Amino acid sequence: MKQITWRKGLFVVLAILQVSAALYMVWRWEDILQTGQSYRWQTAPVDPYDALRGRYVRFSFKGNKVPLVGEAVPGVGQRAYALIGRDEKGYAVLQGVQAERPRKGEYVRVKVQQVSAAGVSVNLPFDRFYLEESLAPEAEKAFRAAAGQESSVAVRIKNGDAVVEELYIENIPLLDYLKR
Amino acid sequence: MDKDKKGIEWLFRQLPEWVEKGILPQDRADALRAHYQREEEGSGSSRLLTLFAIMGLALIGLGVILILAHNWDQLSRMHRLVLLLGQLFGAQLFAAYALWRKPDSIAWCEGSGVLLALLLGASLALIGQTYHVAAETGSFLLLWMLLVLPIVYLLRAVLPALIYLAGIMAWLFVGVDYPGEKQWIWLLLALLGPYYWQRLQTERYGEQAVILSWSLLLCAYVSFVEIFQRYIGELDFLVYGTLFAATYLIGRCWFDEEVSVWKKAHKLVGGGGVLALSIALTFQEFWHNEKWQASGQEEQWLVGALLLLLVGFLWQSFRKERGAWALGLQPLVVAGGLFLVQACGSWASALLFNVYALFIGIRALVQGVKRNSFTRLNAGMLLVAGLILVRFFDLNYSYVFRGSVFVSVGGAFLLVNAWLARRKGKVMK
C-alpha cells in the first residue's frame, strides 16, 4: 500500500514535469518572438516532409560559409556562434563564426558543418516553415514560379536562439501570396 | 473456469474483512489481489480484451499525432497551446485513473501508459511545428524519451518501455551529432535496468520479462554493432564469438529453468550465434584474410574487455556446476584457429572448426538420448546433418552422390526420432 502511495506522488511530479517541459518550450520560443531582434534573410526554399510534425518548406541560405573569428577552432558537428550583420539592402548576413559565446553584438547559435581554409560552413538553427499539408506543395510551386524574385524569411533572434516569424515571396507573406 | 472466477470474486469480497480482523496483513492482501487480478486478465477472452484495449488506445495516440501533423493554419498560437496542453492533460488524467483506481490491471496500465507516451510526443512535436523549430531531432527524442521513462516505472508497464527503447534507438541512428556521443546509449539502456530487474524478480518467465529480455538483447546487439563496428577489423570473429558466447552463458547461468524455449532469449540468441558462426568458420574461405593481430588499440581493448567478461561468466557457470563449456569456450577455439592460420594455413583452421562443430553436434545427440530430450537430440542431429550437408556443397561431388547423402541424412532423422519416441514410451510405462 505504501508503495502505491509513493508511485501516486511521483506520478503527480512526473505529470507536472511533462507539462512544464511543454510550457517551458512554448515560453522560450514565445519570448524570442515577442522581444527578440528582427532580421530578414534571403532564402531559396525546397519541400521535404516530417512524419511526426507534418509538412514544411525548408530553405537554404546564401553565403553560409563564413570566416573563423578568434583562436579556438570548433569541431564538425559542434556548436558555435555566428555574428550577424546587415547588407546594403537590409538583409541579415553572417560575418564570422567563433567557438565561444560573444560578449556583445548580435549572434545566433549554429552547428558547424565543415571547417576549411576558406572558412566555416554552418547550419542555421532555422531552416523550415511548417505548413498545412495541402499548402506545402503549392508553396514549392509558387517559389519555383517566382524564381528570380526575392524570397526571404523573417526571424526573431535573442541570446543566440532564433524563431521563424514569417516567410515572404516578393515581400508578401507566404499565405497571402498563395491566396492571390 | 467459471468456478475459478466465482472463487476469485469471493476472495476479493473476503479480503477487506480479513485485513480488518487482523487475519491477514494489508500488504499480503494487496499481493493476493494483484496476483489473482493479473491471473484473471491473463486468461483467454479477457487477455484478448486487454489486447484490444491496448491496441485501441495506441491507435488513438497515433491518430492524434497524424491529425496534429496536418497543421491547421486556422489555429492561432494560443489555440494550439490550449490544444496541446488539453490532450496532454487528458492523457495524464487517464494514466492517473489507471494508477489510482486500477493499479493491478494490465489493460489499464499498459494502455494508458502507451497513450500518455504517444500524446506527450505529439505535444512536444506540436510546439516544434508551431514555432518552426529546426530539426534538432536528437534533443527532441532525448527529452521525449526521458519524460516517457518514469511512466514505465510508475505504471509498471512494458509497452511504454518498448516505446522508450524504440526512441533511444532512433536517437542512436539519427539524433547524434558526432560519433563519440553514441556511447551515451549504454547509459540510456541502463536506465531501464532497475525495471527489468524488478520484472525478473517478480516473474522471471512472465510475458513482460520475456518481452524485455528479447528487446533489450536486440537493442544491445544493434548498439554494439553501430558503435564498435568501426573499430573491429582483423579480430572480428573473435569479438562476435565472445559476444555470443557471453550471451549464451548469461542464459545458462540465470535463465535455464524448464520453460518453453522461446522464453530463454539469451540462450537462443547466444547459442544460435555461436553455432552459426562455428558453421561459417568450417569454410576455408572465411579464414583467408584472418590473422592474429588487432587492427588498432581500440580493438585490443574491446577484445580484452569482452574476454574478461566471458571469463567472469564462465567462472559463474562452472560454480553452478553446469556443463556450459562446450559452447562457452568457442572463442578459445576461434583464437586457436587464428594461431593455426598463421602457423599452417587456412585449411588447418577450417579443419579445427569442423572437428569442433562435429563434437558439439555429437555431444548434443548423446545428451539428448541420455536425457530423453527431443529438443537436444534434434538440435544435435541438425548440427551434424548441417555440417555434412555444407561439406557436400563445399566439395564438388556429383548430384546423385549429394542427393543420396541428403536422403540418408533425412532418413536418419526420422529413424532416430522414432527410436527415441519408442524408448520414451517404454520409460513412461
PDB file of C-alpha atoms in Angstrom, chain B residues 262-363:
ATOM      1  CA  TRP B 262      11.194 -19.102 -26.620  1.00  0.00           C
ATOM      2  CA  LYS B 263      11.283 -17.732 -23.096  1.00  0.00           C
ATOM      3  CA  LYS B 264      15.066 -18.129 -22.986  1.00  0.00           C
ATOM      4  CA  ALA B 265      16.158 -15.268 -25.237  1.00  0.00           C
ATOM      5  CA  HIS B 266      19.796 -15.236 -24.063  1.00  0.00           C
ATOM      6  CA  LYS B 267      20.353 -18.913 -24.648  1.00  0.00           C
ATOM      7  CA  LEU B 268      18.700 -18.832 -28.059  1.00  0.00           C
ATOM      8  CA  VAL B 269      20.473 -15.722 -29.339  1.00  0.00           C
ATOM      9  CA  GLY B 270      23.855 -16.604 -27.820  1.00  0.00           C
ATOM     10  CA  GLY B 271      23.768 -20.319 -28.626  1.00  0.00           C
ATOM     11  CA  GLY B 272      22.362 -19.690 -32.105  1.00  0.00           C
ATOM     12  CA  GLY B 273      25.077 -17.104 -32.755  1.00  0.00           C
ATOM     13  CA  VAL B 274      27.874 -19.391 -31.571  1.00  0.00           C
ATOM     14  CA  LEU B 275      26.606 -22.260 -33.734  1.00  0.00           C
ATOM     15  CA  ALA B 276      26.033 -20.123 -36.847  1.00  0.00           C
ATOM     16  CA  LEU B 277      29.493 -18.591 -36.519  1.00  0.00           C
ATOM     17  CA  SER B 278      31.039 -22.024 -35.976  1.00  0.00           C
ATOM     18  CA  ILE B 279      29.370 -23.435 -39.105  1.00  0.00           C
ATOM     19  CA  ALA B 280      30.573 -20.407 -41.100  1.00  0.00           C
ATOM     20  CA  LEU B 281      34.117 -20.926 -39.836  1.00  0.00           C
ATOM     21  CA  THR B 282      34.175 -24.516 -41.132  1.00  0.00           C
ATOM     22  CA  PHE B 283      34.561 -22.972 -44.611  1.00  0.00           C
ATOM     23  CA  GLN B 284      38.149 -22.403 -45.599  1.00  0.00           C
ATOM     24  CA  GLU B 285      37.283 -19.142 -47.431  1.00  0.00           C
ATOM     25  CA  PHE B 286      36.407 -17.398 -44.180  1.00  0.00           C
ATOM     26  CA  TRP B 287      39.945 -17.829 -42.903  1.00  0.00           C
ATOM     27  CA  HIS B 288      41.814 -16.498 -45.933  1.00  0.00           C
ATOM     28  CA  ASN B 289      42.423 -12.960 -44.716  1.00  0.00           C
ATOM     29  CA  GLU B 290      42.452 -13.616 -40.989  1.00  0.00           C
ATOM     30  CA  LYS B 291      45.410 -13.210 -38.698  1.00  0.00           C
ATOM     31  CA  TRP B 292      46.114 -12.939 -35.019  1.00  0.00           C
ATOM     32  CA  GLN B 293      46.603  -9.208 -34.902  1.00  0.00           C
ATOM     33  CA  ALA B 294      44.404  -6.363 -33.727  1.00  0.00           C
ATOM     34  CA  SER B 295      43.889  -3.604 -36.303  1.00  0.00           C
ATOM     35  CA  GLY B 296      44.097  -0.888 -33.659  1.00  0.00           C
ATOM     36  CA  GLN B 297      44.336  -0.145 -29.977  1.00  0.00           C
ATOM     37  CA  GLU B 298      40.548   0.137 -29.694  1.00  0.00           C
ATOM     38  CA  GLU B 299      40.141  -3.388 -30.980  1.00  0.00           C
ATOM     39  CA  GLN B 300      42.667  -4.679 -28.448  1.00  0.00           C
ATOM     40  CA  TRP B 301      40.755  -3.043 -25.619  1.00  0.00           C
ATOM     41  CA  LEU B 302      37.452  -4.328 -26.929  1.00  0.00           C
ATOM     42  CA  VAL B 303      38.701  -7.920 -27.205  1.00  0.00           C
ATOM     43  CA  GLY B 304      40.317  -7.668 -23.772  1.00  0.00           C
ATOM     44  CA  ALA B 305      37.160  -6.364 -22.120  1.00  0.00           C
ATOM     45  CA  LEU B 306      34.936  -8.944 -23.791  1.00  0.00           C
ATOM     46  CA  LEU B 307      37.255 -11.826 -22.882  1.00  0.00           C
ATOM     47  CA  LEU B 308      37.323 -10.631 -19.280  1.00  0.00           C
ATOM     48  CA  LEU B 309      33.531 -10.590 -19.274  1.00  0.00           C
ATOM     49  CA  LEU B 310      33.484 -14.083 -20.753  1.00  0.00           C
ATOM     50  CA  VAL B 311      35.863 -15.406 -18.102  1.00  0.00           C
ATOM     51  CA  GLY B 312      33.574 -13.944 -15.439  1.00  0.00           C
ATOM     52  CA  PHE B 313      30.512 -15.697 -16.855  1.00  0.00           C
ATOM     53  CA  LEU B 314      32.440 -18.937 -17.377  1.00  0.00           C
ATOM     54  CA  TRP B 315      33.517 -18.896 -13.752  1.00  0.00           C
ATOM     55  CA  GLN B 316      29.943 -18.276 -12.665  1.00  0.00           C
ATOM     56  CA  SER B 317      28.738 -21.083 -14.884  1.00  0.00           C
ATOM     57  CA  PHE B 318      31.324 -23.558 -13.524  1.00  0.00           C
ATOM     58  CA  ARG B 319      30.408 -22.571  -9.995  1.00  0.00           C
ATOM     59  CA  LYS B 320      26.842 -23.584 -10.698  1.00  0.00           C
ATOM     60  CA  GLU B 321      28.185 -26.935 -11.960  1.00  0.00           C
ATOM     61  CA  ARG B 322      26.600 -26.700 -15.350  1.00  0.00           C
ATOM     62  CA  GLY B 323      28.350 -28.013 -18.387  1.00  0.00           C
ATOM     63  CA  ALA B 324      28.186 -24.857 -20.458  1.00  0.00           C
ATOM     64  CA  TRP B 325      31.791 -25.016 -21.507  1.00  0.00           C
ATOM     65  CA  ALA B 326      31.280 -26.625 -24.936  1.00  0.00           C
ATOM     66  CA  LEU B 327      29.636 -23.512 -26.387  1.00  0.00           C
ATOM     67  CA  GLY B 328      31.039 -21.051 -23.852  1.00  0.00           C
ATOM     68  CA  LEU B 329      34.621 -21.832 -24.798  1.00  0.00           C
ATOM     69  CA  GLN B 330      34.072 -21.289 -28.526  1.00  0.00           C
ATOM     70  CA  PRO B 331      36.091 -18.015 -28.510  1.00  0.00           C
ATOM     71  CA  LEU B 332      39.072 -20.071 -27.354  1.00  0.00           C
ATOM     72  CA  VAL B 333      38.650 -22.280 -30.428  1.00  0.00           C
ATOM     73  CA  VAL B 334      38.441 -19.123 -32.575  1.00  0.00           C
ATOM     74  CA  ALA B 335      41.711 -17.936 -31.031  1.00  0.00           C
ATOM     75  CA  GLY B 336      43.202 -21.362 -31.776  1.00  0.00           C
ATOM     76  CA  GLY B 337      42.017 -21.016 -35.358  1.00  0.00           C
ATOM     77  CA  LEU B 338      43.684 -17.613 -35.655  1.00  0.00           C
ATOM     78  CA  PHE B 339      47.004 -19.065 -34.499  1.00  0.00           C
ATOM     79  CA  LEU B 340      46.669 -22.038 -36.848  1.00  0.00           C
ATOM     80  CA  VAL B 341      46.066 -19.746 -39.851  1.00  0.00           C
ATOM     81  CA  GLN B 342      49.475 -18.229 -39.355  1.00  0.00           C
ATOM     82  CA  ALA B 343      51.227 -21.464 -38.425  1.00  0.00           C
ATOM     83  CA  CYS B 344      49.804 -23.854 -41.046  1.00  0.00           C
ATOM     84  CA  GLY B 345      47.303 -22.076 -43.280  1.00  0.00           C
ATOM     85  CA  SER B 346      43.548 -21.638 -43.593  1.00  0.00           C
ATOM     86  CA  TRP B 347      42.863 -25.363 -44.145  1.00  0.00           C
ATOM     87  CA  ALA B 348      44.042 -26.131 -40.568  1.00  0.00           C
ATOM     88  CA  SER B 349      41.675 -23.572 -39.009  1.00  0.00           C
ATOM     89  CA  ALA B 350      38.751 -24.819 -41.088  1.00  0.00           C
ATOM     90  CA  LEU B 351      39.570 -28.378 -40.045  1.00  0.00           C
ATOM     91  CA  LEU B 352      39.676 -27.327 -36.384  1.00  0.00           C
ATOM     92  CA  PHE B 353      36.172 -25.879 -36.692  1.00  0.00           C
ATOM     93  CA  ASN B 354      34.872 -28.951 -38.487  1.00  0.00           C
ATOM     94  CA  VAL B 355      36.063 -31.045 -35.556  1.00  0.00           C
ATOM     95  CA  TYR B 356      34.621 -28.560 -33.045  1.00  0.00           C
ATOM     96  CA  ALA B 357      31.183 -28.370 -34.706  1.00  0.00           C
ATOM     97  CA  LEU B 358      31.050 -32.152 -35.087  1.00  0.00           C
ATOM     98  CA  PHE B 359      31.961 -32.543 -31.421  1.00  0.00           C
ATOM     99  CA  ILE B 360      29.209 -30.119 -30.314  1.00  0.00           C
ATOM    100  CA  GLY B 361      26.678 -31.898 -32.501  1.00  0.00           C
ATOM    101  CA  ILE B 362      27.537 -35.403 -31.308  1.00  0.00           C
ATOM    102  CA  ARG B 363      27.642 -34.232 -27.697  1.00  0.00           C
TER     103      ARG B 363
END
